[in-house]
XYZ file of C-alpha atoms in Angstrom:
630
model
C -39.153 18.497 -172.387
C -39.849 22.078 -173.199
C -39.425 25.332 -171.416
C -42.990 26.267 -172.386
C -44.858 23.014 -171.761
C -47.787 23.141 -169.346
C -49.175 19.691 -169.932
C -49.576 17.559 -166.853
C -49.773 13.869 -166.409
C -53.090 14.274 -164.619
C -54.745 15.542 -167.776
C -53.593 12.570 -169.790
C -54.491 10.111 -167.039
C -58.172 10.978 -167.060
C -58.189 14.064 -164.857
C -59.097 16.407 -167.694
C -61.891 18.877 -167.183
C -65.415 18.475 -168.567
C -64.697 21.207 -171.099
C -61.617 19.366 -172.403
C -63.622 16.147 -172.697
C -66.267 18.097 -174.603
C -63.660 19.411 -177.084
C -62.356 15.905 -177.664
C -59.908 15.646 -180.554
C -60.226 19.369 -181.278
C -58.271 20.215 -178.149
C -55.760 17.392 -178.395
C -52.268 17.329 -179.874
C -51.657 21.051 -179.475
C -48.265 20.060 -178.028
C -45.701 17.352 -178.573
C -44.922 17.028 -174.866
C -44.721 13.294 -174.093
C -47.250 11.760 -171.737
C -45.905 10.822 -168.328
C -48.629 8.424 -167.209
C -47.551 5.039 -165.910
C -49.486 2.164 -164.394
C -48.429 2.135 -160.776
C -49.951 -1.222 -159.778
C -47.981 -3.096 -162.479
C -44.538 -1.717 -161.582
C -41.889 -4.366 -161.817
C -38.312 -4.221 -163.005
C -39.411 -3.081 -166.441
C -41.877 -0.658 -164.874
C -39.230 0.909 -162.698
C -36.888 1.256 -165.674
C -39.683 2.873 -167.642
C -40.510 5.159 -164.720
C -36.858 6.198 -164.365
C -36.655 6.885 -168.096
C -39.832 9.010 -167.953
C -38.421 11.021 -165.102
C -35.053 11.472 -166.726
C -36.603 12.773 -169.951
C -39.096 15.062 -168.204
C -38.855 18.818 -168.194
C -38.421 19.180 -164.446
C -35.477 16.771 -164.293
C -33.795 18.434 -167.270
C -34.209 21.839 -165.622
C -32.810 20.389 -162.393
C -29.779 19.039 -164.272
C -29.243 22.410 -165.935
C -29.407 24.059 -162.530
C -26.920 21.569 -161.067
C -24.610 22.104 -164.034
C -24.633 25.856 -163.446
C -23.987 25.336 -159.736
C -21.127 22.969 -160.543
C -19.468 25.609 -162.699
C -19.292 28.072 -159.779
C -16.348 26.426 -157.947
C -14.585 26.100 -161.289
C -14.701 29.899 -161.532
C -13.759 30.674 -157.922
C -11.142 28.009 -157.173
C -7.877 27.824 -159.196
C -7.978 24.986 -161.700
C -5.071 22.700 -162.487
C -5.867 22.745 -166.184
C -5.590 26.535 -166.281
C -2.817 27.572 -163.888
C -0.887 24.999 -161.897
C 1.152 27.693 -160.140
C -1.979 29.312 -158.705
C -3.238 25.917 -157.582
C 0.005 25.217 -155.746
C -0.063 28.659 -154.162
C -3.638 28.074 -153.012
C -2.650 24.723 -151.493
C 0.244 26.326 -149.622
C -1.985 29.097 -148.274
C -4.901 26.810 -147.278
C -3.509 23.576 -145.808
C -6.811 22.784 -144.044
C -9.093 23.161 -147.054
C -6.757 21.461 -149.503
C -7.546 17.822 -148.503
C -11.293 18.545 -148.661
C -11.026 20.202 -152.048
C -8.931 17.355 -153.387
C -11.494 14.754 -152.302
C -14.259 16.792 -153.923
C -12.114 17.216 -157.058
C -12.530 20.982 -156.889
C -9.120 21.682 -158.405
C -10.220 20.066 -161.678
C -13.982 20.608 -161.660
C -14.690 20.241 -165.357
C -13.063 16.821 -165.558
C -14.383 15.569 -162.216
C -16.611 12.524 -161.885
C -19.630 14.385 -160.505
C -19.532 17.149 -163.112
C -19.169 14.598 -165.906
C -22.124 12.626 -164.499
C -24.376 15.702 -164.555
C -23.170 16.515 -168.045
C -23.865 13.028 -169.398
C -27.274 12.745 -167.700
C -28.336 16.066 -169.188
C -27.156 14.888 -172.588
C -29.183 11.659 -172.304
C -32.227 13.560 -171.031
C -32.249 15.849 -174.039
C -31.837 13.011 -176.530
C -34.528 10.940 -174.820
C -36.917 13.861 -175.131
C -36.155 14.884 -178.698
C -36.441 11.500 -180.423
C -40.062 10.611 -179.474
C -41.144 14.212 -179.689
C -39.795 14.529 -183.217
C -41.699 11.457 -184.397
C -44.856 12.749 -182.756
C -44.478 16.113 -184.457
C -43.919 14.449 -187.832
C -47.150 12.540 -187.269
C -48.961 15.798 -186.593
C -47.595 17.324 -189.782
C -48.826 14.331 -191.782
C -52.262 14.461 -190.154
C -55.073 16.900 -190.782
C -56.727 19.437 -188.469
C -59.423 17.777 -186.312
C -63.100 18.307 -186.993
C -65.195 20.971 -185.338
C -66.589 20.326 -181.867
C -70.338 19.852 -181.569
C -70.804 23.102 -179.649
C -68.464 25.873 -180.766
C -69.856 28.205 -178.120
C -67.715 26.446 -175.501
C -64.460 27.609 -177.100
C -62.673 30.648 -175.621
C -63.059 32.753 -178.797
C -66.408 32.668 -180.606
C -68.512 34.783 -182.974
C -71.615 34.222 -185.134
C -73.804 36.026 -187.650
C -76.445 35.350 -190.312
C -75.885 35.835 -194.021
C -77.842 35.440 -197.242
C -74.967 33.508 -198.867
C -75.343 29.784 -199.315
C -73.522 27.503 -196.829
C -71.329 26.051 -199.597
C -70.259 29.524 -200.665
C -69.440 30.458 -197.060
C -67.278 27.367 -196.572
C -65.431 27.935 -199.850
C -64.784 31.537 -198.862
C -63.633 30.382 -195.399
C -61.063 28.013 -196.896
C -59.795 30.771 -199.165
C -59.479 33.231 -196.296
C -57.730 30.682 -194.072
C -55.240 29.672 -196.744
C -54.511 33.335 -197.373
C -53.466 33.573 -193.715
C -51.286 30.428 -194.045
C -53.644 28.095 -192.145
C -53.823 24.402 -192.944
C -57.459 23.696 -193.773
C -59.682 20.634 -193.948
C -63.384 20.462 -194.838
C -65.580 18.053 -192.915
C -69.368 18.128 -193.289
C -70.817 21.546 -192.576
C -67.552 23.016 -191.174
C -64.002 23.963 -192.170
C -61.148 23.238 -189.732
C -57.937 25.266 -189.879
C -54.712 25.073 -187.889
C -51.648 27.288 -187.594
C -48.580 27.764 -185.388
C -46.520 24.648 -186.116
C -43.380 26.768 -185.821
C -43.951 26.759 -182.067
C -43.177 23.063 -181.887
C -40.391 23.500 -184.424
C -38.927 26.109 -182.082
C -39.140 23.687 -179.156
C -37.330 20.985 -181.110
C -34.724 23.438 -182.420
C -34.098 24.645 -178.865
C -33.519 21.112 -177.594
C -31.329 20.142 -180.535
C -29.324 23.349 -180.100
C -28.664 22.416 -176.469
C -27.291 19.069 -177.630
C -25.110 20.840 -180.195
C -23.795 23.078 -177.422
C -22.997 20.121 -175.179
C -21.263 18.238 -177.984
C -19.309 21.347 -178.985
C -18.145 21.981 -175.437
C -17.111 18.357 -175.064
C -15.197 18.418 -178.356
C -13.529 21.665 -177.348
C -12.301 20.109 -174.116
C -11.192 16.780 -175.581
C -9.310 18.173 -178.586
C -8.301 21.609 -177.330
C -4.861 23.213 -177.473
C -3.920 26.150 -175.249
C -0.315 27.286 -175.139
C 1.547 30.461 -174.247
C 4.827 31.905 -175.414
C 6.793 34.992 -174.408
C 8.495 36.534 -177.439
C 11.012 39.385 -177.351
C 11.254 41.820 -180.236
C 13.360 40.250 -182.956
C 12.659 36.710 -181.854
C 9.943 34.259 -182.872
C 8.608 30.770 -182.356
C 7.192 27.792 -184.223
C 4.035 25.884 -183.325
C 5.625 22.866 -181.665
C 5.433 21.416 -178.174
C 9.066 22.203 -177.314
C 8.713 25.887 -178.254
C 6.016 26.842 -175.785
C 6.518 28.085 -172.259
C 3.260 26.399 -171.234
C 1.168 23.831 -173.133
C -2.199 22.319 -172.252
C -4.057 19.881 -174.513
C -7.224 17.831 -174.335
C -7.226 14.138 -173.459
C -7.668 13.070 -177.086
C -5.281 15.537 -178.711
C -1.871 14.396 -179.949
C 0.889 17.027 -179.926
C 2.186 15.581 -183.181
C -0.962 16.960 -184.821
C -0.026 20.590 -184.162
C -0.398 22.630 -187.354
C 2.965 23.762 -188.791
C 3.221 27.541 -188.622
C 5.269 30.210 -186.864
C 5.881 33.921 -186.641
C 8.475 36.532 -185.653
C 7.798 39.601 -183.529
C 9.062 42.594 -185.472
C 7.856 45.454 -183.308
C 5.626 46.109 -180.343
C 3.839 49.415 -179.749
C 2.291 50.580 -176.497
C 1.245 54.117 -175.581
C -0.435 55.285 -172.390
C -2.680 58.102 -171.200
C -0.477 60.617 -169.391
C -3.040 62.722 -167.549
C -6.573 62.751 -166.259
C -8.545 60.082 -164.433
C -7.456 57.426 -166.958
C -3.747 58.084 -166.500
C -1.557 55.035 -167.300
C -4.366 53.412 -169.317
C -3.017 51.842 -172.550
C -4.119 53.657 -175.705
C -2.353 51.551 -178.318
C -1.406 47.934 -177.761
C -0.315 46.091 -180.903
C 2.321 43.698 -182.187
C 3.622 43.659 -185.775
C 4.573 40.123 -186.788
C 5.726 38.182 -189.829
C 4.102 34.752 -189.992
C 4.206 31.729 -192.292
C 2.297 28.476 -192.748
C 4.063 25.181 -193.411
C 7.756 24.579 -193.828
C 7.917 26.378 -197.174
C 5.051 28.823 -196.710
C 5.324 32.381 -197.916
C 5.893 35.057 -195.286
C 3.064 37.504 -194.582
C 2.772 40.599 -192.438
C 0.091 41.003 -189.793
C -0.750 43.135 -186.784
C -2.124 41.521 -183.630
C -4.179 43.610 -181.220
C -6.156 42.943 -178.086
C -9.311 41.021 -179.101
C -8.054 40.961 -182.700
C -6.134 37.675 -182.898
C -4.148 36.296 -185.788
C -5.953 33.338 -187.373
C -3.689 30.858 -189.082
C -4.161 27.143 -189.907
C -7.285 26.920 -187.739
C -5.481 28.393 -184.725
C -5.905 31.789 -183.093
C -2.940 33.732 -181.719
C -3.990 36.233 -179.043
C -1.971 39.084 -177.597
C -2.108 38.754 -173.804
C 0.549 40.762 -172.019
C 3.535 42.985 -172.509
C 6.664 44.008 -170.671
C 10.309 44.995 -171.037
C 13.495 43.013 -171.595
C 16.720 44.898 -170.682
C 19.622 44.041 -172.985
C 22.779 43.288 -170.998
C 26.329 42.120 -171.668
C 28.032 40.063 -168.934
C 31.796 39.523 -168.948
C 33.581 37.055 -166.667
C 36.757 37.519 -164.662
C 38.886 36.903 -167.750
C 37.057 39.632 -169.699
C 35.283 37.190 -171.991
C 31.611 37.621 -172.862
C 29.696 35.097 -170.774
C 26.221 36.282 -171.749
C 24.760 38.882 -174.084
C 21.121 39.512 -174.956
C 17.735 40.603 -173.651
C 16.395 39.324 -170.341
C 12.637 39.372 -169.820
C 11.435 40.343 -166.381
C 8.405 39.239 -164.410
C 5.960 42.142 -163.850
C 5.243 42.799 -160.186
C 3.346 46.043 -160.730
C 0.631 45.828 -163.368
C 0.005 49.569 -163.583
C 3.576 50.862 -163.928
C 5.315 47.674 -165.154
C 7.940 47.348 -162.434
C 9.635 44.012 -163.154
C 11.548 41.507 -161.080
C 14.828 40.613 -162.811
C 16.921 37.439 -162.594
C 19.988 36.938 -164.819
C 21.675 33.528 -164.599
C 25.151 32.959 -166.076
C 26.134 29.273 -165.737
C 29.187 29.447 -168.080
C 31.457 31.751 -166.102
C 35.148 31.859 -165.141
C 36.564 33.866 -162.303
C 39.747 35.914 -162.565
C 41.793 32.801 -161.773
C 40.287 31.015 -164.765
C 38.282 28.546 -162.681
C 34.719 27.652 -163.640
C 32.085 29.259 -161.525
C 28.470 30.345 -161.753
C 27.155 33.841 -161.288
C 23.712 35.443 -161.070
C 22.201 38.922 -160.863
C 18.939 39.774 -159.135
C 17.039 43.025 -158.850
C 14.359 45.146 -160.519
C 13.764 46.989 -163.763
C 11.921 50.304 -163.536
C 10.659 51.874 -166.806
C 10.304 55.290 -165.151
C 12.295 55.681 -161.959
C 12.073 58.655 -159.634
C 14.613 58.259 -156.847
C 12.423 59.972 -154.290
C 9.540 57.530 -154.990
C 11.412 54.420 -153.884
C 12.248 51.271 -155.853
C 9.110 51.240 -157.987
C 8.289 52.715 -161.361
C 5.894 55.681 -161.471
C 4.799 55.285 -165.121
C 4.694 52.323 -167.531
C 6.447 54.051 -170.449
C 10.241 54.133 -170.899
C 10.724 57.690 -169.597
C 13.680 56.910 -167.326
C 14.577 53.192 -167.594
C 16.699 52.032 -164.677
C 18.131 48.620 -163.840
C 18.852 48.002 -160.148
C 20.891 44.824 -159.507
C 22.946 42.935 -156.973
C 25.208 39.939 -157.723
C 25.768 36.391 -156.383
C 28.281 33.647 -157.114
C 28.297 29.933 -156.332
C 26.110 27.067 -157.535
C 22.843 27.844 -159.352
C 21.578 24.315 -158.707
C 20.706 23.754 -162.353
C 22.813 20.628 -162.702
C 20.718 18.483 -160.366
C 18.083 17.688 -162.980
C 15.295 19.604 -161.202
C 13.667 22.204 -163.481
C 13.809 25.809 -162.307
C 11.873 28.915 -163.141
C 13.810 31.520 -165.088
C 12.173 34.186 -162.921
C 13.341 32.737 -159.567
C 16.809 32.383 -158.057
C 17.793 29.635 -155.622
C 20.312 31.350 -153.335
C 20.779 28.472 -150.905
C 24.188 27.628 -152.359
C 25.268 31.102 -153.446
C 26.965 34.063 -151.757
C 26.251 37.708 -152.367
C 29.049 40.000 -153.434
C 30.010 42.570 -150.774
C 31.522 46.022 -151.015
C 35.202 46.561 -150.323
C 34.452 47.149 -146.634
C 33.165 43.586 -146.379
C 29.969 44.687 -144.589
C 27.798 46.398 -147.182
C 25.923 44.326 -149.757
C 26.882 45.085 -153.304
C 24.158 46.748 -155.470
C 24.039 49.273 -158.313
C 21.397 51.336 -160.145
C 22.179 51.491 -163.883
C 20.849 53.760 -166.603
C 21.076 52.773 -170.251
C 24.813 52.660 -171.160
C 26.043 52.280 -167.560
C 28.169 49.358 -166.345
C 28.699 47.728 -162.982
C 32.051 46.122 -162.088
C 32.005 43.286 -159.648
C 34.368 43.398 -156.620
C 37.797 41.787 -156.815
C 37.772 41.765 -160.627
C 35.035 39.104 -160.761
C 33.618 40.534 -163.961
C 31.178 43.193 -165.141
C 27.670 43.846 -166.511
C 26.716 46.572 -168.978
C 23.169 47.852 -169.521
C 23.009 48.089 -173.322
C 19.367 49.057 -173.894
C 15.742 47.884 -173.650
C 13.573 45.723 -175.875
C 9.902 44.976 -175.407
C 8.340 41.559 -175.138
C 4.820 40.274 -175.566
C 3.052 37.147 -174.374
C 0.967 35.308 -176.962
C -1.603 32.605 -176.442
C -2.066 29.994 -179.158
C -5.560 28.522 -178.942
C -7.323 25.831 -180.925
C -10.817 24.658 -179.916
C -12.627 22.700 -182.630
C -16.035 23.157 -180.985
C -16.183 26.963 -181.070
C -18.059 27.196 -184.358
C -20.548 24.539 -183.294
C -21.072 26.262 -179.952
C -21.797 29.562 -181.698
C -24.278 27.928 -184.073
C -25.931 26.097 -181.180
C -26.234 29.260 -179.095
C -27.835 31.230 -181.927
C -30.175 28.348 -182.772
C -31.167 27.992 -179.113
C -32.117 31.667 -178.924
C -34.115 31.468 -182.155
C -35.883 28.284 -181.052
C -36.649 29.682 -177.611
C -38.080 32.861 -179.137
C -40.276 30.808 -181.483
C -41.561 28.605 -178.662
C -42.381 31.638 -176.520
C -43.942 34.010 -179.030
C -45.623 31.731 -181.581
C -49.002 30.340 -180.514
C -50.410 27.064 -181.747
C -54.092 27.659 -182.560
C -57.058 26.175 -184.408
C -60.066 27.865 -186.001
C -63.355 26.319 -187.120
C -66.024 27.815 -189.387
C -69.461 26.233 -189.525
C -72.205 27.289 -191.938
C -75.704 25.778 -191.765
C -79.064 26.841 -193.216
C -81.319 28.569 -190.729
C -85.091 28.176 -190.359
C -85.680 31.674 -191.726
C -83.890 30.907 -194.995
C -80.589 32.606 -194.076
C -77.270 30.887 -193.350
C -75.994 30.782 -189.771
C -72.189 31.233 -189.672
C -70.246 30.266 -186.536
C -66.533 30.879 -185.994
C -64.530 29.716 -182.992
C -60.863 29.497 -182.063
C -58.780 27.465 -179.619
C -55.174 28.106 -178.590
C -52.650 26.128 -176.598
C -52.704 28.813 -173.944
C -54.888 31.779 -173.278
C -53.809 34.794 -175.272
C -55.405 38.099 -176.168
C -54.195 37.664 -179.731
C -56.512 34.727 -180.437
C -59.767 36.749 -180.170
C -58.135 39.518 -182.192
C -57.095 37.088 -184.900
C -60.549 35.497 -184.946
C -62.154 38.925 -185.305
C -59.827 39.739 -188.206
C -60.704 36.460 -189.923
C -64.398 37.131 -189.390
C -64.093 40.576 -190.998
C -62.309 39.056 -193.994
C -64.932 36.332 -194.315
C -67.792 38.838 -194.131
C -66.565 40.330 -197.388
C -67.908 37.157 -199.078
C -70.634 36.402 -196.532
C -72.006 39.786 -195.411
C -74.372 39.808 -192.452
C -78.031 39.738 -193.431
C -80.086 42.797 -192.464
C -82.095 42.435 -189.309
C -85.876 41.909 -189.879
C -87.812 45.029 -188.857
C -90.972 44.524 -186.707
C -94.232 45.059 -188.661
C -95.649 48.598 -188.447
C -99.162 49.037 -186.958
C -101.853 49.077 -189.642
C -103.626 52.363 -190.216
C -107.482 52.553 -190.126
C -108.649 51.201 -193.461
C -111.343 53.207 -195.323
C -114.884 51.825 -195.380
C -115.228 49.239 -198.077
C -118.008 49.459 -200.619
C -121.143 47.619 -199.676
C -120.759 45.277 -202.575
C -117.441 44.070 -201.116
C -118.689 43.710 -197.577
C -117.947 40.369 -195.959
C -120.690 38.024 -194.897
C -122.611 38.881 -191.805
C -120.941 36.163 -189.798
C -117.474 37.470 -190.676
C -118.373 41.064 -190.022
C -119.714 40.137 -186.693
C -116.334 38.770 -185.515
C -114.047 41.237 -187.219
C -111.945 43.048 -184.660
C -112.031 46.130 -186.833
C -115.790 46.600 -186.511
C -115.489 48.001 -183.034
C -118.885 46.590 -181.945
C -119.719 43.597 -179.890
C -121.105 40.868 -182.136
C -124.576 39.462 -181.454
C -123.940 35.862 -180.636
C -126.567 33.158 -181.158
C -127.214 30.903 -178.223
C -125.385 27.660 -178.515
C -125.847 24.468 -176.608
C -123.512 24.209 -173.686
C -120.569 21.919 -174.327
C -119.989 18.842 -172.237
C -118.001 19.403 -169.147
C -114.443 18.146 -169.719
C -111.377 18.662 -167.601
C -109.017 21.173 -169.196
C -105.328 20.187 -169.407
C -102.946 22.151 -167.258
C -100.584 24.409 -169.212
C -96.942 24.032 -168.221
C -94.613 26.946 -168.173
C -97.220 29.495 -169.312
C -98.030 32.533 -167.224
C -101.429 32.833 -165.655
C -102.055 36.160 -167.362
C -102.087 34.618 -170.841
C -105.542 34.991 -172.464
C -107.558 31.805 -172.366
C -108.964 30.382 -175.583
C -112.682 30.557 -176.308
C -115.143 28.005 -175.156
C -115.012 26.235 -178.485
C -111.220 26.096 -178.514
C -110.789 29.061 -180.872
C -109.038 32.340 -180.313
C -111.537 35.156 -180.645
C -108.753 37.562 -181.525
C -107.964 35.601 -184.690
C -110.198 36.787 -187.562
C -109.868 33.556 -189.439
C -110.876 31.551 -186.417
C -113.830 33.844 -185.845
C -114.984 33.525 -189.441
C -114.634 29.760 -189.223
C -116.781 29.771 -186.097
């Protein structure tokens, strides 16, 4: 299989043209594309297996599988995938109850691990291997062989030139071999001709392209089977270690064991984010970086590093990417007895990507009311980095220009003791009651600036807004096939370029002695496909060869003889010769001769009727020697 093959099974099955049959071995083996001919009348079980194998390893089937693979990847990009975001998948199922059963049967929520996608993937893998193995052996055989001999008639080749030279044929052939080797042709002398061949890198490019595709497939498979993708939200001053229990979300390949996670960790020291404050790019981040201190192993030395967007931290074969950023208000919650029930930063869930308005939920399970009884309390609301009262309950800018915390309070059961996991960003209010104002009708809510406090009704406790820290979300990624995929992609491009732009071609030089004593030189070239470069290259080779075998000068036609002066009488020819000399200008006096016997004259074939007839005695009267002989 090759993206540049044009061979057809009809050519190999005897449907080749008369010109190809004339070229014989000279035009064969210009490609390593496998023959697809099969004997239809003898198809049995083995024949059908062989036919199926031929089809599977053919170029058209491989291209079809590549096309199907690309089509199969489309739903994986448009439909939420379970392996990427389970929450989006569940949301999609809730919003599309009719499509969900169909998608589940078609395995569209986990496309890349589905049966049909895996089948296409494996068939493509087998097709490539089944093509490369025989093609490689065939190409090795071509490298070990020699260029084929020259065809009988070089004039039938698409590129041809000839000239005559005074050099000897052996000298011409030696010079031809030297010129060909200087242009990196493989040469072989056979009889009166030199055969040369060039362009093997075309087939090397084809093989490299196919092997690179296999490397890509293997790399992608390894990346999926042994991958690790995890995320962690870290507030300034906190950190994490690379273990399964530390991550907020962890996804691994089917063959990866979480016990094999590399031991490392880091601490977020500071996060910096600045934004454009005017112009058409207002609110666009200008700086977005996290300063961390990381270590490798249990006793590894601490090192400083800065993580930026698209500039991950690489440690122990893992890459730590900076994904997102937000704010974590620092609060202190006291219960009804005045004791501190909770103190620390609380990360919010962004609900406005441009201005970083966040949804806030603060859960306090260890709480006592003013009577000293155990209770549970929760706060819900929003955090606004820059609040303008007239603009409503949304931030107008992502920077901390006017940080405001707007909260209301609930008490009752949080539902965290039932064993069902809950999201820290959601509050189950089914078993809770909202605090009311002293009038018993208005819901309790407060807007707090940094340093402000809110006191709950009936002495139920208080909350103080201490300040704001920033948080960042990091993704820890480990895919062992990335390097192989990069190498395969580069190799595929190089191999494809070689197969497209390098032409496999052969050149023959024949030198034979002509009848006039000069040497007739013939040069001809044959390429795998028609190209304007082949005649140009043949012309260049001919010019180089003519330096050692220059063209012989053309023979000039003889000039008309001038009137010769009268010869002395002593040198005069005999009377019989003078009588028939065409230079005498007089009609000779012929002696009567006996009439010859009447014989039928043979008919002349292919001669014009205007040709002068020979004399009666079979001689040409225009020939002086014949006339003298007569």
